[in-house]
Amino acid sequence: MVNYTFKGGIHINSPHLAEKLVVKQVPPPEQAVLLLQQKVGGEATPCVQIGDKVLTGQVIAKTLGRYSANIHASISGVVSAIEKRLIPHPSGINGICIVIDSDGKDKWIEIGKYDQDFKNYTPDEVIQKIHEAGVIGMGGAGFPTYTKISNVQDVNTLIVNATECEPGIMCDDSLMQEYSSDIIRGTEVLMYACGSYNSIIAIEDDKQEAYQSLLMSNHNDNISIVQIPVKYTSGAEKILIKILLGIEIPSGEFASDHGVLCQNVATVKAIYDAVIYNKPLVSRIVTVTGSAVKEPRNYEVRLGTSFASVVMQSKPNSNPHNIRIGGMMMGVDVPSVQYPICKITNCIFVNNIKPKSSVQSCIRCGQCNKVCPVGLLPQQLFWYAKSENIDRAMDYNLKDCFECRCCDVVCPSHIPLVKYFSFAKALHSKQTIERQKTDMARERFEFKEYRIERNKTERTDMMAKKKEELKNKMAEDKAQKDKILQAIVRVERSKKG
Ligand code: SF4
Ligand code: SF4
């Protein structure tokens, strides 16, 4: 168990748990829609064209820069479109996708030579393999893993985050039960790549089967498997570091500034596949749960499979549904199930639509202040956000709010506090951009004024210099003439004499 804890947070019972945690394999889809942009970074650039035949595992889009990820075909077949499609986003926006129609064969690309003894590669080669396999943070963050590893220097501790970040999500629990030895091996690979001698796998204490599986598979004294009490938001990176190591990472600093690298457990499994077997990221485990499905369950799904076909496996009822991607707390509501599974899709909630509670005025009960895990004063932030006094909200560290919704959940007046906070943050970004534009315009004007003044001074100085030079020249000429005259006078005198 751990020695440290954190203030705030809330206890929430996991809703709609699966009866069986065994992962059900979903057959490859007839059509895969692969999104080129991940949550973080730019779009990958397609390296196939419409009509090309592709094999499962083939690179179909390559990274541009350090903040995007390679995309691989998740089925074999023919590229039928490269076009904008609806992507899993609350605002219903489009993103460029490569669409592959299956040939029904699921024929894999020839996997190149690989060496199961990863120490035969250099750490840089290991990171390169992770990069080529298109691995990104699979806990929902979506940050390219090779960039995260290469950004950290002098890692003292690697933390494998095996806490389901939110109640209701079960995919990592299943993953740990089914692939515990791969996760231990993946942790060793990651320790080698980032140069850390120690690693902690943090798991919640209600996941006893997964905990026991990991314990049985672990034969490395430098890897500790630590149980932490179930309390939302213990899976948030900074909070987990505080619980495990007692290190409080100040606002504006990162785990890497303190020699700590955190990776989600599903990412570690993807790293294992990439480094030990050269296998690119073409599938993931997804939880389907919620009040509207008969069989909440975890599925291993090829990327690009439609939400609808995965949700159908859990037998949803025929009522209208509220669809939420990600956790019940920090997930986002989307209008339908017409989206493809992406690398970061860890959970799909399918809930019956409930009438919304009516919002009342703040009664200053202070409940929200007690539960904030980062020590903010949500009540105060609410007043400033509501009155659009954004500077004051920023003085109260609004930027540290990571929108966990603990304050929302406990508010007896049902005030959607986080909506106010995200609005205030957006307004702050807009104001900052406007201020930057104004500052730039002012700087441009001031520079123009300075240039005019400088040119004037330079011209005056130049004129004065020229005048001085002319004066000196005239004086020199006069002296020369005087010398000549004196010489003539001397010559005439000598003639007379
Ligand atoms: S949403 Fe923000 S203010 Fe509310 S509890 Fe979470 S971190 Fe604190
Ligand atoms: S919990 Fe709600 S009602 Fe209570 S102080 Fe906070 S905002 Fe006001």
XYZ file of C-alpha atoms and ligand atoms in Angstrom:
513
model
C 0.000 0.000 0.000
C 1.009 3.625 -0.350
C 2.273 6.078 2.257
C 0.779 9.208 0.786
C -2.674 10.437 -0.118
C -4.264 13.541 -1.611
C -6.891 15.976 -0.435
C -10.222 16.080 -2.197
C -11.460 13.629 -4.789
C -14.622 11.568 -4.487
C -15.652 7.944 -4.103
C -17.902 6.771 -6.916
C -19.084 3.205 -7.305
C -18.284 1.870 -10.756
C -21.607 1.711 -12.603
C -22.738 -1.093 -14.937
C -19.851 -3.494 -14.398
C -19.401 -6.414 -16.765
C -20.253 -9.883 -15.515
C -17.327 -11.325 -17.460
C -14.053 -9.489 -17.801
C -12.795 -11.838 -20.517
C -12.090 -9.761 -23.595
C -14.340 -10.610 -26.531
C -12.618 -10.457 -29.910
C -14.632 -8.515 -32.470
C -13.997 -9.774 -36.046
C -12.253 -7.332 -38.401
C -14.817 -4.931 -39.898
C -15.934 -4.885 -43.528
C -14.805 -1.298 -43.719
C -12.242 0.525 -41.563
C -12.237 4.314 -41.260
C -8.860 5.447 -39.969
C -8.525 8.950 -38.649
C -5.251 10.709 -39.509
C -5.206 13.142 -36.603
C -4.890 11.995 -33.016
C -5.945 14.029 -30.006
C -2.591 15.807 -29.921
C -0.547 17.046 -32.881
C -1.119 17.347 -36.589
C -2.445 14.976 -39.211
C -0.282 12.175 -40.526
C 0.348 12.397 -44.282
C -1.236 9.654 -46.425
C 1.262 7.485 -48.304
C -1.391 5.476 -50.201
C -3.848 6.486 -52.874
C -7.434 5.611 -53.640
C -7.477 2.203 -55.332
C -4.281 0.930 -53.649
C -4.373 -2.555 -52.191
C -3.138 -2.618 -48.596
C -2.246 -5.332 -46.101
C -3.043 -5.334 -42.392
C -0.247 -3.565 -40.522
C 0.951 -1.579 -43.566
C 1.798 2.078 -42.990
C -0.844 4.146 -44.778
C -0.012 7.584 -43.325
C 3.267 8.865 -41.948
C 4.062 11.277 -39.164
C 4.844 14.883 -39.793
C 7.078 16.212 -37.034
C 7.227 14.982 -33.460
C 3.578 15.399 -32.566
C 1.732 13.033 -34.833
C 1.714 9.255 -35.181
C 2.046 6.759 -38.024
C -1.240 5.184 -39.062
C -1.404 1.544 -40.188
C -4.063 -0.376 -42.086
C -6.120 -2.295 -39.537
C -7.518 -4.682 -42.179
C -6.398 -5.818 -45.618
C -8.304 -4.585 -48.640
C -8.540 -1.597 -50.974
C -8.340 2.101 -50.139
C -11.764 3.323 -51.206
C -11.598 6.943 -50.028
C -9.370 9.567 -48.466
C -11.832 12.170 -47.332
C -13.346 14.081 -44.451
C -15.563 12.032 -42.170
C -17.285 12.689 -38.860
C -14.826 12.212 -36.011
C -15.588 11.497 -32.344
C -15.950 15.063 -31.121
C -18.838 16.756 -29.289
C -19.130 19.486 -31.897
C -19.635 17.020 -34.758
C -16.576 18.152 -36.717
C -14.905 16.295 -39.596
C -11.372 15.039 -39.954
C -9.423 13.446 -42.804
C -9.743 9.666 -42.779
C -8.444 6.838 -44.942
C -11.227 4.377 -45.699
C -10.333 0.734 -46.437
C -12.847 -1.763 -47.832
C -11.992 -5.243 -46.598
C -11.032 -8.085 -48.934
C -12.181 -10.472 -46.197
C -8.704 -12.028 -45.908
C -7.116 -9.966 -43.132
C -3.744 -10.663 -44.738
C -0.884 -9.185 -42.721
C 2.140 -7.410 -44.068
C 5.420 -9.321 -43.775
C 6.616 -8.454 -40.275
C 10.340 -7.665 -40.524
C 13.015 -9.430 -38.482
C 12.690 -8.897 -34.755
C 14.671 -9.867 -31.698
C 12.812 -10.794 -28.530
C 15.863 -9.847 -26.493
C 15.213 -6.121 -26.654
C 18.618 -5.360 -25.105
C 20.162 -6.257 -28.455
C 18.741 -2.912 -29.618
C 20.066 0.406 -28.353
C 17.575 2.504 -26.320
C 17.324 4.860 -29.323
C 16.447 1.948 -31.598
C 13.754 0.855 -29.132
C 12.266 4.376 -29.160
C 12.399 4.350 -32.967
C 10.461 1.061 -33.069
C 7.806 2.592 -30.783
C 7.633 5.550 -33.151
C 7.290 3.395 -36.256
C 4.501 1.341 -34.661
C 2.402 4.496 -34.185
C 2.054 4.091 -30.413
C 0.360 6.950 -28.572
C -0.929 7.421 -25.001
C -3.890 5.040 -24.930
C -5.357 6.169 -21.617
C -7.071 9.003 -23.452
C -4.274 11.585 -23.634
C -3.151 10.579 -27.120
C 0.345 12.061 -26.802
C 2.841 10.326 -29.151
C 4.760 7.916 -26.916
C 8.137 8.219 -28.605
C 8.005 12.004 -28.151
C 7.089 11.648 -24.485
C 9.981 9.231 -23.873
C 12.502 11.272 -25.834
C 11.472 14.481 -24.011
C 12.431 13.054 -20.608
C 15.991 12.963 -19.417
C 17.421 11.332 -16.295
C 14.349 9.278 -15.429
C 14.494 8.073 -11.794
C 11.134 6.360 -11.742
C 8.862 4.959 -14.377
C 5.225 4.830 -13.295
C 2.882 2.509 -15.153
C -0.581 3.892 -14.589
C -2.823 0.858 -14.260
C -5.607 2.691 -12.459
C -8.710 2.954 -14.612
C -8.780 6.710 -14.771
C -12.561 6.827 -14.281
C -15.353 4.761 -12.780
C -17.054 2.431 -15.240
C -14.074 1.874 -17.553
C -12.927 -1.758 -17.396
C -10.601 -2.183 -20.384
C -7.326 -1.945 -18.456
C -8.567 -4.427 -15.835
C -9.183 -7.011 -18.577
C -5.910 -6.180 -20.282
C -3.955 -6.814 -17.068
C -5.725 -10.086 -16.405
C -5.143 -11.392 -19.927
C -1.740 -9.964 -20.759
C 0.022 -9.598 -17.400
C 3.350 -11.068 -18.529
C 3.368 -8.837 -21.659
C 2.821 -5.832 -19.401
C 5.732 -6.783 -17.136
C 7.954 -7.324 -20.185
C 6.703 -4.063 -21.733
C 7.597 -2.293 -18.486
C 11.127 -3.708 -18.721
C 11.366 -2.501 -22.321
C 10.250 0.974 -21.282
C 12.675 1.090 -18.333
C 15.476 0.208 -20.744
C 14.364 2.843 -23.294
C 14.112 5.683 -20.770
C 17.060 4.615 -18.575
C 15.055 4.128 -15.387
C 16.198 1.509 -12.864
C 12.896 1.489 -10.985
C 9.322 1.149 -11.977
C 6.046 1.187 -10.094
C 2.897 -0.325 -11.557
C 0.019 1.407 -9.742
C -3.267 -0.472 -9.594
C -6.486 0.190 -7.639
C -7.152 -2.123 -4.711
C -10.513 -3.307 -6.083
C -8.788 -5.117 -8.975
C -7.572 -8.150 -7.102
C -7.514 -10.563 -10.060
C -5.441 -8.193 -12.166
C -3.165 -7.473 -9.191
C -2.578 -11.184 -8.579
C -1.910 -11.799 -12.290
C 0.713 -9.066 -12.355
C 2.322 -10.339 -9.135
C 2.557 -13.866 -10.558
C 4.142 -12.586 -13.776
C 6.651 -10.256 -12.171
C 10.127 -11.653 -11.521
C 11.935 -8.337 -11.651
C 12.958 -6.869 -8.254
C 13.084 -3.386 -9.751
C 9.386 -3.440 -10.633
C 6.990 -2.875 -7.709
C 3.284 -3.466 -8.056
C 1.513 -1.097 -5.712
C -2.167 -1.047 -4.808
C -3.761 2.327 -4.245
C -7.159 3.028 -2.670
C -10.019 3.519 -5.114
C -10.765 7.206 -5.160
C -11.444 9.391 -8.164
C -9.073 11.221 -9.356
C -6.142 9.127 -8.169
C -5.329 8.174 -11.784
C -4.531 11.772 -12.811
C -0.776 11.954 -13.470
C 0.261 14.574 -10.911
C -1.999 13.114 -8.240
C -0.727 9.593 -8.827
C 2.859 10.848 -8.467
C 1.914 12.489 -5.186
C 0.291 9.289 -3.895
C 3.183 7.044 -4.931
C 6.234 9.227 -4.377
C 5.021 12.056 -2.146
C 6.216 14.555 -4.775
C 3.961 17.579 -5.276
C 4.495 18.872 -8.802
C 3.907 22.626 -8.798
C 1.644 24.369 -11.247
C 3.365 24.860 -14.598
C 5.850 22.022 -14.045
C 5.727 18.513 -15.467
C 6.447 15.011 -14.175
C 9.501 14.959 -16.446
C 10.924 17.986 -14.568
C 11.083 15.689 -11.516
C 12.614 12.657 -13.252
C 9.333 10.777 -13.482
C 7.851 9.219 -16.606
C 4.214 8.035 -16.511
C 2.692 5.710 -19.076
C -0.722 4.131 -19.224
C -0.772 0.336 -18.934
C -2.401 -0.147 -22.376
C 0.389 1.942 -23.887
C 2.920 -0.368 -22.213
C 1.247 -3.372 -23.857
C 1.394 -1.592 -27.246
C 5.099 -0.888 -26.611
C 5.645 -4.583 -25.900
C 3.973 -5.561 -29.203
C 5.939 -2.937 -31.118
C 9.387 -3.729 -29.736
C 9.231 -7.480 -29.168
C 7.164 -8.419 -32.247
C 7.413 -5.386 -34.605
C 3.625 -5.236 -34.400
C 2.045 -1.869 -35.155
C -0.923 -0.483 -33.258
C -3.971 -1.689 -35.199
C -6.379 -2.670 -32.420
C -7.288 -1.849 -28.836
C -9.553 -2.960 -26.004
C -12.711 -0.896 -25.624
C -15.300 -0.998 -22.827
C -18.953 -0.735 -23.827
C -21.134 -0.010 -20.829
C -23.993 2.157 -19.574
C -27.585 1.954 -18.421
C -28.906 1.214 -21.920
C -26.888 -1.932 -22.674
C -27.786 -5.413 -21.520
C -24.246 -6.801 -21.528
C -21.542 -4.345 -20.526
C -18.275 -5.818 -21.754
C -14.730 -5.319 -23.028
C -13.969 -5.919 -26.685
C -10.744 -6.149 -28.631
C -11.517 -4.144 -31.732
C -9.629 -3.208 -34.880
C -9.099 0.533 -35.176
C -11.515 2.124 -37.610
C -14.388 -0.221 -36.705
C -17.626 1.721 -36.252
C -18.894 2.419 -32.734
C -22.283 1.121 -33.850
C -21.047 -2.389 -34.649
C -19.224 -2.661 -31.304
C -22.131 -1.239 -29.305
C -24.514 -3.754 -30.962
C -22.532 -6.598 -29.381
C -23.587 -5.353 -25.933
C -27.288 -5.464 -26.852
C -28.458 -1.895 -26.396
C -32.165 -1.328 -25.778
C -34.235 0.433 -28.411
C -34.708 3.712 -26.500
C -32.997 6.928 -27.578
C -29.498 6.985 -26.069
C -27.017 9.388 -24.679
C -23.598 8.369 -26.090
C -20.485 9.346 -24.205
C -16.894 8.567 -25.235
C -14.381 8.123 -22.445
C -15.321 8.066 -18.789
C -18.560 9.061 -17.126
C -16.775 12.034 -15.563
C -14.387 13.485 -18.128
C -15.732 11.870 -21.265
C -17.523 13.799 -23.980
C -21.062 13.393 -25.261
C -21.400 12.784 -28.972
C -24.562 12.944 -31.029
C -24.580 9.336 -32.326
C -22.649 6.085 -32.783
C -21.573 6.943 -36.341
C -17.881 7.204 -35.490
C -14.808 5.038 -35.924
C -12.870 3.559 -32.989
C -9.599 5.478 -32.615
C -6.385 4.764 -30.736
C -7.666 6.652 -27.679
C -11.214 5.228 -27.575
C -11.117 3.405 -24.240
C -14.824 3.398 -23.405
C -18.243 4.005 -24.934
C -21.053 4.758 -22.500
C -24.529 4.089 -23.843
C -27.010 5.527 -21.366
C -30.743 5.999 -21.277
C -31.577 9.662 -21.541
C -32.375 11.103 -18.125
C -34.177 14.377 -17.482
C -31.669 17.031 -16.445
C -31.802 18.365 -12.881
C -32.780 22.008 -12.749
C -29.996 24.432 -11.881
C -30.437 26.450 -8.673
C -28.483 29.356 -7.234
C -25.247 28.792 -5.345
C -26.021 28.376 -1.656
C -22.366 28.798 -0.639
C -22.252 25.378 0.991
C -18.548 24.965 0.171
C -18.936 21.308 -0.882
C -17.143 21.987 -4.166
C -14.116 23.440 -2.363
C -13.739 20.309 -0.243
C -13.513 17.885 -3.168
C -11.203 19.713 -5.561
C -8.151 17.441 -5.847
C -5.856 20.286 -6.853
C -6.908 22.603 -4.026
C -8.805 25.171 -6.089
C -11.840 27.129 -4.907
C -14.495 26.194 -7.478
C -17.140 28.374 -5.811
C -14.911 31.435 -6.207
C -13.945 30.437 -9.749
C -17.627 30.092 -10.594
C -18.364 33.701 -9.576
C -15.481 35.066 -11.605
C -16.268 32.866 -14.622
C -19.939 33.806 -14.492
C -19.148 37.527 -14.388
C -16.466 37.050 -17.101
C -13.867 38.457 -14.720
C -11.296 36.176 -16.278
C -8.202 37.881 -14.872
C -9.478 37.267 -11.327
C -10.278 33.652 -12.211
C -6.725 33.252 -13.468
C -5.448 34.777 -10.203
C -7.313 31.907 -8.524
C -5.374 29.407 -10.714
C -8.155 28.512 -13.109
C -5.513 27.107 -15.471
C -4.814 24.290 -12.951
C -8.387 23.020 -13.224
C -8.190 19.783 -15.216
C -11.985 19.514 -15.461
C -12.327 16.357 -13.382
C -15.946 17.322 -12.499
C -15.655 16.393 -8.808
C -17.102 19.820 -7.961
C -19.944 19.382 -10.472
C -20.973 16.061 -8.991
C -21.224 17.253 -5.386
C -22.908 20.598 -6.076
C -26.392 20.407 -4.506
C -27.539 23.240 -6.775
C -26.583 21.248 -9.908
C -24.547 24.149 -11.251
C -22.544 22.967 -14.285
C -19.349 24.426 -12.839
C -16.980 22.813 -15.338
C -18.935 24.305 -18.246
C -18.280 27.737 -16.730
C -14.603 26.871 -16.242
C -14.041 25.626 -19.758
C -15.864 28.686 -21.106
C -13.640 30.941 -18.942
C -10.508 29.172 -20.154
C -11.594 29.548 -23.784
C -12.325 33.233 -23.157
C -8.910 33.633 -21.529
C -7.216 32.062 -24.569
C -9.176 34.392 -26.855
C -8.300 37.415 -24.722
C -4.655 36.337 -24.608
C -4.548 36.066 -28.399
C -6.241 39.475 -28.707
C -3.813 40.963 -26.185
C -0.904 39.469 -28.089
C -2.269 40.966 -31.308
C -2.699 44.364 -29.598
C 0.788 44.118 -28.096
C 2.231 43.258 -31.482
C 0.388 46.182 -33.129
C 1.631 48.537 -30.382
C 5.184 47.207 -30.709
C 5.014 47.663 -34.487
C 3.774 51.266 -34.033
C 6.435 52.030 -31.414
C 9.128 50.562 -33.640
C 7.907 52.652 -36.565
C 8.066 55.799 -34.401
C 11.500 54.836 -33.155
C 12.669 54.238 -36.754
C 11.411 57.668 -37.898
C 13.123 59.326 -34.925
C 16.288 57.317 -35.483
C 16.361 58.231 -39.204
C 15.903 61.892 -38.289
C 18.753 61.779 -35.779
C 20.969 59.878 -38.213
C 20.256 62.468 -40.939
C 21.041 65.374 -38.577
C 24.230 63.642 -37.423
C 25.207 62.953 -41.011
C 24.611 66.598 -42.036
C 26.640 67.821 -39.061
C 29.408 65.393 -39.934
C 29.404 66.503 -43.574
C 29.484 70.145 -42.496
C 32.403 69.409 -40.204
C 34.215 67.504 -42.961
C 33.631 70.401 -45.394
C 34.870 72.884 -42.829
C 37.980 70.792 -42.209
C 38.515 70.407 -45.963
C 38.245 74.164 -46.503
C 40.676 74.765 -43.650
C 43.078 72.195 -45.163
C 42.753 73.826 -48.628
C 43.396 77.257 -47.141
C 46.455 75.982 -45.270
C 47.695 74.385 -48.488
C 47.150 77.616 -50.431
C 48.928 79.585 -47.666
C 51.874 77.194 -47.879
C 52.067 77.640 -51.669
C 51.867 81.452 -51.344
C 54.573 81.436 -48.709
C 56.738 79.284 -50.986
C 56.201 81.670 -53.937
C 57.068 84.636 -51.708
C 60.215 82.807 -50.550
C 61.238 82.047 -54.171
C 60.699 85.674 -55.326
C 62.653 87.011 -52.368
C 65.570 84.751 -53.113
C 65.532 85.885 -56.793
C 65.673 89.551 -55.699
C 68.321 88.898 -53.093
S -13.273 20.444 -12.143
Fe -11.583 21.792 -11.686
S -12.285 23.060 -10.005
Fe -13.678 21.299 -10.144
S -12.842 19.831 -8.727
Fe -11.952 19.326 -10.708
S -10.033 20.476 -10.795
Fe -11.225 21.315 -9.091
S -21.181 23.212 -4.250
Fe -22.507 24.427 -5.571
S -23.864 25.463 -4.159
Fe -22.190 24.698 -2.923
S -20.713 26.404 -2.874
Fe -20.141 25.124 -4.568
S -21.146 26.069 -6.323
Fe -22.173 26.842 -4.513
